[in-house]
Coordinates of N, CA and C in Angstrom, one line a residue:
X1 N -34.8 -10.2 71.2 CA -34.6 -9.6 69.9 C -34.8 -8.2 69.1
X2 N -34.2 -7.9 69.2 CA -34.3 -6.1 68.7 C -33.8 -6.1 67.3
X3 N -34.0 -5.0 66.4 CA -34.1 -5.5 65.3 C -33.7 -3.8 64.2
X4 N -32.4 -3.4 64.8 CA -32.4 -2.4 64.0 C -33.2 -1.3 62.7
X5 N -33.2 -0.6 63.2 CA -33.8 0.4 62.0 C -33.4 0.5 60.7
X6 N -33.8 0.2 59.7 CA -33.0 0.2 58.2 C -32.8 1.8 57.7
X7 N -31.9 1.5 56.8 CA -31.7 3.3 56.9 C -32.1 3.2 54.9
X8 N -32.5 4.4 55.1 CA -33.3 4.9 53.5 C -32.5 5.1 52.6
X9 N -32.0 4.8 51.9 CA -31.4 6.2 50.9 C -32.3 7.7 50.7
X10 N -31.5 8.5 51.1 CA -31.7 9.8 50.8 C -31.7 10.1 49.1
X11 N -33.4 10.8 48.9 CA -33.4 11.2 47.5 C -32.8 12.1 47.2
X12 N -32.2 12.0 45.7 CA -31.2 13.1 45.7 C -32.3 14.2 44.8
X13 N -31.1 15.4 45.2 CA -32.1 17.1 44.6 C -31.8 16.6 42.7
X14 N -33.1 17.3 42.6 CA -33.2 17.8 40.5 C -31.5 17.8 40.4
X15 N -31.2 17.3 38.8 CA -29.8 17.8 38.7 C -28.8 17.5 39.0
X16 N -28.9 16.5 40.0 CA -27.7 16.3 40.7 C -27.3 15.0 39.7
X17 N -27.6 14.6 39.4 CA -27.3 13.0 39.0 C -25.8 13.1 37.9
X18 N -25.2 12.4 38.1 CA -23.8 12.4 38.1 C -23.2 11.1 37.2
X19 N -24.0 9.6 37.7 CA -24.0 8.9 36.4 C -24.7 8.6 35.0
X20 N -24.5 9.6 34.2 CA -25.2 9.8 32.9 C -23.8 10.8 32.0
X21 N -22.7 10.3 31.9 CA -21.7 10.2 30.4 C -21.1 11.3 30.9
X22 N -20.6 12.3 30.3 CA -19.3 12.7 30.4 C -19.8 14.0 30.0
X23 N -19.2 15.1 30.5 CA -19.6 17.0 30.8 C -18.6 16.7 29.1
X24 N -19.6 18.8 28.7 CA -18.6 19.1 27.7 C -17.8 19.2 27.9
X25 N -17.0 20.0 28.9 CA -15.4 20.0 29.2 C -14.7 18.9 29.5
X26 N -15.3 17.8 29.6 CA -14.2 16.6 29.5 C -14.3 16.4 28.1
X27 N -15.0 16.1 27.2 CA -15.4 15.9 26.1 C -14.0 16.4 25.3
X28 N -14.1 17.9 25.1 CA -12.8 18.6 24.8 C -12.1 18.6 25.4
X29 N -11.6 18.5 26.8 CA -10.3 17.8 27.3 C -9.0 16.7 25.9
X30 N -10.5 15.9 26.2 CA -10.4 14.5 25.3 C -9.4 15.0 24.0
X31 N -10.5 15.4 23.1 CA -10.4 15.7 21.4 C -8.9 16.5 21.8
X32 N -8.5 17.2 23.1 CA -7.5 18.1 22.8 C -6.3 17.6 22.6
X33 N -5.8 15.9 23.6 CA -5.6 15.2 23.8 C -5.4 14.6 22.4
X34 N -6.3 14.2 22.0 CA -6.0 13.3 20.8 C -5.8 14.5 19.3
X35 N -5.7 15.6 19.4 CA -5.4 16.4 18.5 C -3.9 16.5 18.4
X36 N -3.3 16.8 20.3 CA -1.8 16.6 20.3 C -1.2 15.9 19.9
X37 N -1.5 14.5 20.1 CA -1.1 12.7 19.6 C -1.1 13.3 17.9
X38 N -2.0 13.3 17.4 CA -1.9 13.2 15.4 C -1.4 14.2 15.2
X39 N -0.3 15.2 16.0 CA -0.1 16.6 15.6 C 1.3 16.2 15.2
X40 N 1.9 15.8 16.5 CA 3.1 15.0 16.5 C 3.2 13.3 15.7
X41 N 1.9 12.4 15.3 CA 2.3 11.4 15.5 C 2.6 11.6 13.7
X42 N 1.9 11.8 12.9 CA 0.9 12.3 11.2 C 2.2 12.6 10.6
X43 N 3.2 13.1 10.7 CA 4.2 13.4 9.9 C 4.8 12.0 9.7
X44 N 5.3 11.3 11.0 CA 5.9 9.9 11.4 C 5.5 9.0 10.7
X45 N 3.9 8.6 10.4 CA 3.0 7.9 10.1 C 3.6 7.8 8.3
X46 N 3.2 9.3 8.3 CA 3.6 9.4 6.4 C 4.9 8.8 5.9
X47 N 5.4 9.2 6.3 CA 6.5 9.1 6.2 C 7.1 7.4 6.6
X48 N 6.2 6.6 7.1 CA 6.5 4.7 7.1 C 5.7 4.7 5.9
X49 N 4.5 5.6 5.3 CA 3.6 5.1 4.6 C 4.1 5.3 3.1
X50 N 5.0 6.4 2.8 CA 5.9 7.0 1.8 C 6.9 5.5 1.2
X51 N 7.4 5.4 2.1 CA 8.0 4.0 2.2 C 8.1 3.2 2.0
X52 N 7.1 2.4 2.9 CA 7.0 1.7 2.0 C 5.9 1.0 1.1
X53 N 5.1 2.2 0.4 CA 5.1 2.3 -1.1 C 6.9 1.9 -1.7
X54 N 6.7 2.1 -1.2 CA 8.3 2.4 -2.7 C 9.0 1.0 -1.8
X55 N 8.7 0.9 -1.1 CA 9.5 -1.3 -0.6 C 8.3 -1.7 -2.0
X56 N 6.7 -1.2 -0.9 CA 6.4 -3.0 -2.1 C 6.3 -2.3 -3.8
X57 N 6.8 -0.6 -3.8 CA 7.7 -1.2 -5.5 C 8.5 -2.0 -6.0
X58 N 9.1 -2.0 -4.5 CA 10.8 -2.3 -4.9 C 10.4 -4.2 -5.0
X59 N 9.8 -4.2 -4.4 CA 9.2 -5.8 -4.8 C 8.2 -7.0 -5.0
X60 N 7.5 -6.1 -5.8 CA 6.6 -5.8 -7.4 C 7.9 -6.3 -8.1
X61 N 8.9 -5.4 -8.3 CA 9.5 -5.2 -9.5 C 10.6 -6.3 -9.3
X62 N 10.9 -7.0 -8.6 CA 12.1 -8.2 -8.7 C 11.2 -9.5 -9.0
X63 N 9.7 -9.0 -7.6 CA 8.8 -9.9 -8.5 C 8.8 -10.2 -9.9
X64 N 8.2 -9.3 -10.6 CA 8.2 -9.2 -11.9 C 9.3 -9.6 -12.7
X65 N 10.8 -9.1 -12.2 CA 11.8 -9.5 -13.0 C 11.9 -10.6 -12.9
X66 N 11.3 -11.7 -11.8 CA 11.9 -13.3 -11.6 C 10.9 -13.8 -13.3
X67 N 9.4 -13.0 -13.2 CA 8.7 -13.7 -14.0 C 9.1 -13.8 -15.3
X68 N 9.5 -11.9 -15.5 CA 10.2 -11.8 -17.5 C 11.5 -13.0 -17.5
X69 N 12.1 -12.9 -16.4 CA 13.0 -14.2 -16.9 C 12.6 -15.9 -17.0
X70 N 11.1 -16.4 -16.5 CA 10.9 -17.6 -16.2 C 10.0 -17.2 -18.1
X71 N 9.4 -16.2 -18.2 CA 8.8 -16.2 -19.6 C 10.0 -16.0 -21.1
X72 N 11.6 -15.9 -21.1 CA 12.3 -15.8 -21.4 C 13.0 -17.3 -21.8
X73 N 12.8 -17.9 -21.1 CA 13.2 -19.8 -20.2 C 12.0 -19.9 -21.4
X74 N 11.1 -19.4 -21.5 CA 10.0 -20.9 -22.0 C 9.8 -20.1 -23.4
X75 N 9.8 -19.0 -23.8 CA 9.3 -18.4 -25.0 C 11.1 -18.7 -26.3
X76 N 11.5 -17.7 -25.3 CA 13.4 -17.7 -25.7 C 13.4 -16.4 -26.3
X77 N 12.5 -15.7 -25.7 CA 12.6 -14.4 -25.7 C 12.0 -13.4 -24.6
X78 N 13.0 -12.6 -23.6 CA 11.7 -11.2 -23.3 C 10.7 -10.5 -24.6
X79 N 9.8 -10.8 -24.1 CA 8.5 -9.5 -24.4 C 9.3 -7.9 -24.8
X80 N 8.1 -8.1 -26.2 CA 9.1 -6.6 -26.9 C 8.0 -5.5 -26.9
X81 N 8.9 -4.6 -26.9 CA 8.3 -3.6 -26.2 C 7.1 -3.2 -26.8
X82 N 6.6 -3.7 -28.0 CA 5.6 -3.7 -28.5 C 4.5 -5.0 -27.7
X83 N 4.6 -5.7 -27.7 CA 4.2 -6.7 -26.3 C 4.0 -6.1 -24.9
X84 N 4.8 -5.6 -24.7 CA 4.9 -5.1 -22.8 C 4.7 -6.1 -21.8
X85 N 4.7 -5.9 -21.6 CA 4.5 -6.7 -19.3 C 3.1 -7.1 -19.1
X86 N 2.0 -7.0 -20.8 CA 0.8 -7.2 -20.6 C 1.2 -8.8 -21.3
X87 N 2.3 -8.9 -22.2 CA 2.8 -10.3 -22.5 C 3.1 -11.6 -21.2
X88 N 3.1 -11.1 -20.4 CA 2.7 -12.0 -18.7 C 1.8 -12.3 -18.3
X89 N 0.9 -11.8 -19.0 CA -0.9 -12.5 -18.8 C -1.9 -12.7 -19.8
X90 N -1.6 -12.4 -21.2 CA -2.4 -12.8 -23.1 C -1.5 -12.9 -23.4
X91 N -1.6 -14.3 -23.6 CA -0.6 -14.7 -25.2 C -0.4 -13.5 -26.0
X92 N 0.9 -12.6 -26.6 CA 0.7 -12.4 -28.0 C 0.4 -13.2 -29.0
X93 N -0.1 -12.7 -30.3 CA 0.4 -13.5 -31.6 C 1.4 -13.5 -32.1
X94 N 1.4 -14.9 -32.2 CA 3.2 -15.5 -33.1 C 3.6 -16.3 -32.1
X95 N 3.4 -16.3 -30.7 CA 4.4 -16.3 -30.2 C 4.2 -17.6 -29.3
X96 N 4.6 -19.3 -29.7 CA 4.0 -20.5 -29.7 C 4.1 -21.0 -28.0
X97 N 5.1 -21.5 -27.6 CA 5.2 -21.3 -26.5 C 5.4 -20.9 -24.9
X98 N 4.2 -20.5 -25.2 CA 4.0 -19.3 -23.5 C 2.8 -20.4 -23.4
X99 N 3.3 -20.5 -21.7 CA 2.6 -21.4 -20.7 C 2.1 -20.0 -20.0
X100 N 1.7 -19.4 -20.4 CA 0.7 -18.1 -19.4 C 0.2 -18.6 -19.0
X101 N -1.4 -18.0 -17.6 CA -0.3 -16.8 -17.8 C 0.3 -16.7 -16.8
X102 N 1.8 -15.9 -17.1 CA 2.8 -16.2 -15.6 C 2.2 -15.0 -14.8
X103 N 1.2 -14.2 -14.7 CA 0.7 -13.2 -13.5 C -0.5 -13.6 -13.5
X104 N -1.2 -14.2 -11.4 CA -2.3 -14.2 -11.9 C -3.2 -12.4 -11.9
X105 N -3.4 -11.7 -11.5 CA -4.2 -10.6 -11.5 C -3.4 -9.0 -12.4
X106 N -4.6 -8.6 -12.4 CA -3.6 -7.7 -13.9 C -2.8 -5.9 -13.0
X107 N -3.4 -6.0 -12.0 CA -3.2 -5.3 -10.6 C -1.2 -5.6 -10.5
X108 N -0.6 -6.7 -11.1 CA 0.0 -6.4 -10.5 C 0.8 -6.2 -11.3
X109 N 1.0 -6.2 -12.6 CA 1.0 -4.9 -13.3 C 1.4 -3.5 -12.8
X110 N 0.6 -2.7 -12.1 CA 0.7 -1.8 -11.8 C 1.2 -0.8 -10.0
X111 N 2.5 0.0 -10.3 CA 2.6 0.5 -9.1 C 1.8 0.5 -7.8
X112 N 2.4 0.9 -6.9 CA 1.8 1.0 -6.2 C 0.6 2.8 -6.0
X113 N 1.6 3.1 -7.6 CA 1.0 5.0 -7.0 C -0.3 4.5 -7.8
X114 N -0.8 3.6 -8.5 CA -1.6 3.4 -9.5 C -1.1 3.4 -11.5
X115 N 0.1 3.1 -11.4 CA 0.0 4.1 -13.0 C 1.1 2.6 -13.2
X116 N 1.2 2.0 -14.7 CA 1.6 1.0 -14.6 C 3.2 0.8 -14.4
X117 N 3.9 0.2 -14.4 CA 5.3 0.0 -14.2 C 5.8 0.0 -16.1
X118 N 6.4 1.0 -16.1 CA 7.6 0.8 -17.2 C 8.5 0.1 -17.8
X119 N 8.5 -0.3 -18.8 CA 9.0 -1.7 -19.2 C 9.9 -1.4 -21.1
X120 N 10.8 -1.0 -21.1 CA 11.4 -1.1 -22.5 C 12.5 -2.3 -23.1
X121 N 12.5 -2.7 -24.0 CA 13.4 -3.9 -24.5 C 13.4 -4.0 -25.2
X122 N 14.6 -3.7 -26.0 CA 16.3 -3.7 -24.9 C 15.7 -2.8 -24.3
X123 N 16.6 -2.7 -22.7 CA 17.0 -2.1 -22.4 C 17.8 -0.8 -22.1
X124 N 17.9 0.4 -21.6 CA 19.0 1.3 -21.6 C 20.3 0.4 -20.7
X125 N 19.7 0.5 -19.6 CA 20.6 -0.2 -18.1 C 21.0 -1.7 -18.2
X126 N 20.4 -2.2 -18.9 CA 20.0 -3.8 -18.8 C 19.4 -4.3 -20.1
X127 N 19.4 -5.8 -19.8 CA 18.8 -6.7 -20.8 C 17.3 -5.3 -21.2
X128 N 16.9 -5.7 -20.4 CA 15.5 -5.3 -20.2 C 15.4 -4.2 -18.7
X129 N 15.1 -2.8 -19.0 CA 14.6 -1.7 -18.1 C 12.8 -1.8 -17.8
X130 N 12.8 -2.2 -16.0 CA 11.2 -2.3 -15.4 C 11.6 -1.2 -14.3
X131 N 10.6 -0.1 -14.6 CA 10.6 0.8 -13.4 C 9.7 1.3 -13.7
X132 N 9.5 2.4 -11.8 CA 8.0 2.8 -11.7 C 9.2 4.1 -11.5
X133 N 7.8 5.4 -11.7 CA 8.4 6.4 -11.2 C 8.1 7.5 -10.2
X134 N 7.8 6.3 -9.7 CA 7.6 6.5 -7.9 C 6.1 7.1 -7.6
X135 N 6.1 8.6 -7.2 CA 4.7 9.3 -6.1 C 4.0 9.9 -7.3
X136 N 5.7 10.9 -8.0 CA 5.8 12.3 -8.8 C 5.4 11.4 -10.2
X137 N 5.4 10.9 -11.0 CA 5.3 10.3 -11.8 C 6.3 10.7 -12.7
X138 N 7.2 11.5 -12.5 CA 8.7 11.7 -13.5 C 9.6 11.4 -13.1
X139 N 11.0 11.6 -14.2 CA 12.4 10.7 -13.3 C 12.4 11.6 -12.7
X140 N 13.7 10.9 -11.7 CA 14.2 11.4 -10.6 C 13.2 11.6 -9.6
X141 N 13.7 12.7 -8.8 CA 13.5 12.7 -7.4 C 13.9 11.5 -6.0
X142 N 13.1 12.1 -5.5 CA 14.2 11.5 -3.8 C 12.7 11.0 -3.1
X143 N 13.1 10.8 -2.0 CA 11.6 9.9 -0.8 C 11.1 9.3 -1.5
X144 N 9.8 9.3 -1.4 CA 8.4 8.8 -2.2 C 8.4 9.2 -3.9
X145 N 9.1 10.2 -4.0 CA 9.4 10.4 -5.7 C 10.2 9.6 -6.6
X146 N 11.1 9.3 -5.5 CA 12.8 8.9 -6.3 C 11.9 7.2 -7.6
X147 N 12.6 7.1 -8.3 CA 12.2 6.1 -9.0 C 12.8 4.5 -8.7
X148 N 11.5 3.6 -9.2 CA 12.3 2.7 -8.4 C 13.0 1.2 -9.9
X149 N 13.4 0.6 -9.9 CA 14.3 0.4 -10.7 C 14.7 -0.9 -11.1
X150 N 14.7 -2.0 -12.1 CA 14.8 -3.4 -11.5 C 16.7 -3.1 -12.0
X151 N 17.5 -2.2 -12.3 CA 18.8 -2.3 -13.0 C 19.4 -2.0 -11.6

């Protein structure tokens, strides 16, 4: 029985080690590709984010409108302008049939842009006016700056 001679791996020359990570050029190419993707995708993502805040404000207003109607059923009237929508969290003085709090967290009275919802009773457009002034905090506007109203 003859045995074949075993092959020994050849020693590598210095500086030719290839199993240790990426080269600087490879990293730069990947970063350039990511930058291009971000350049084209960012405006679309920001557009959807703005639309999501407006939609969120609309849903919050609908929810608060329902809660205001429940308040009216129990108390017999909507909160006065002086009481504001804070009456949904804390019992106003002189109100006896209050069964609140009607809203769990004070943050529910804040719009997606960090400002309190505007509330007026009696309202100009309906029995009460409940609205957010949008991203710019001013009347009117388009896109993310548009007002979101209950009427």
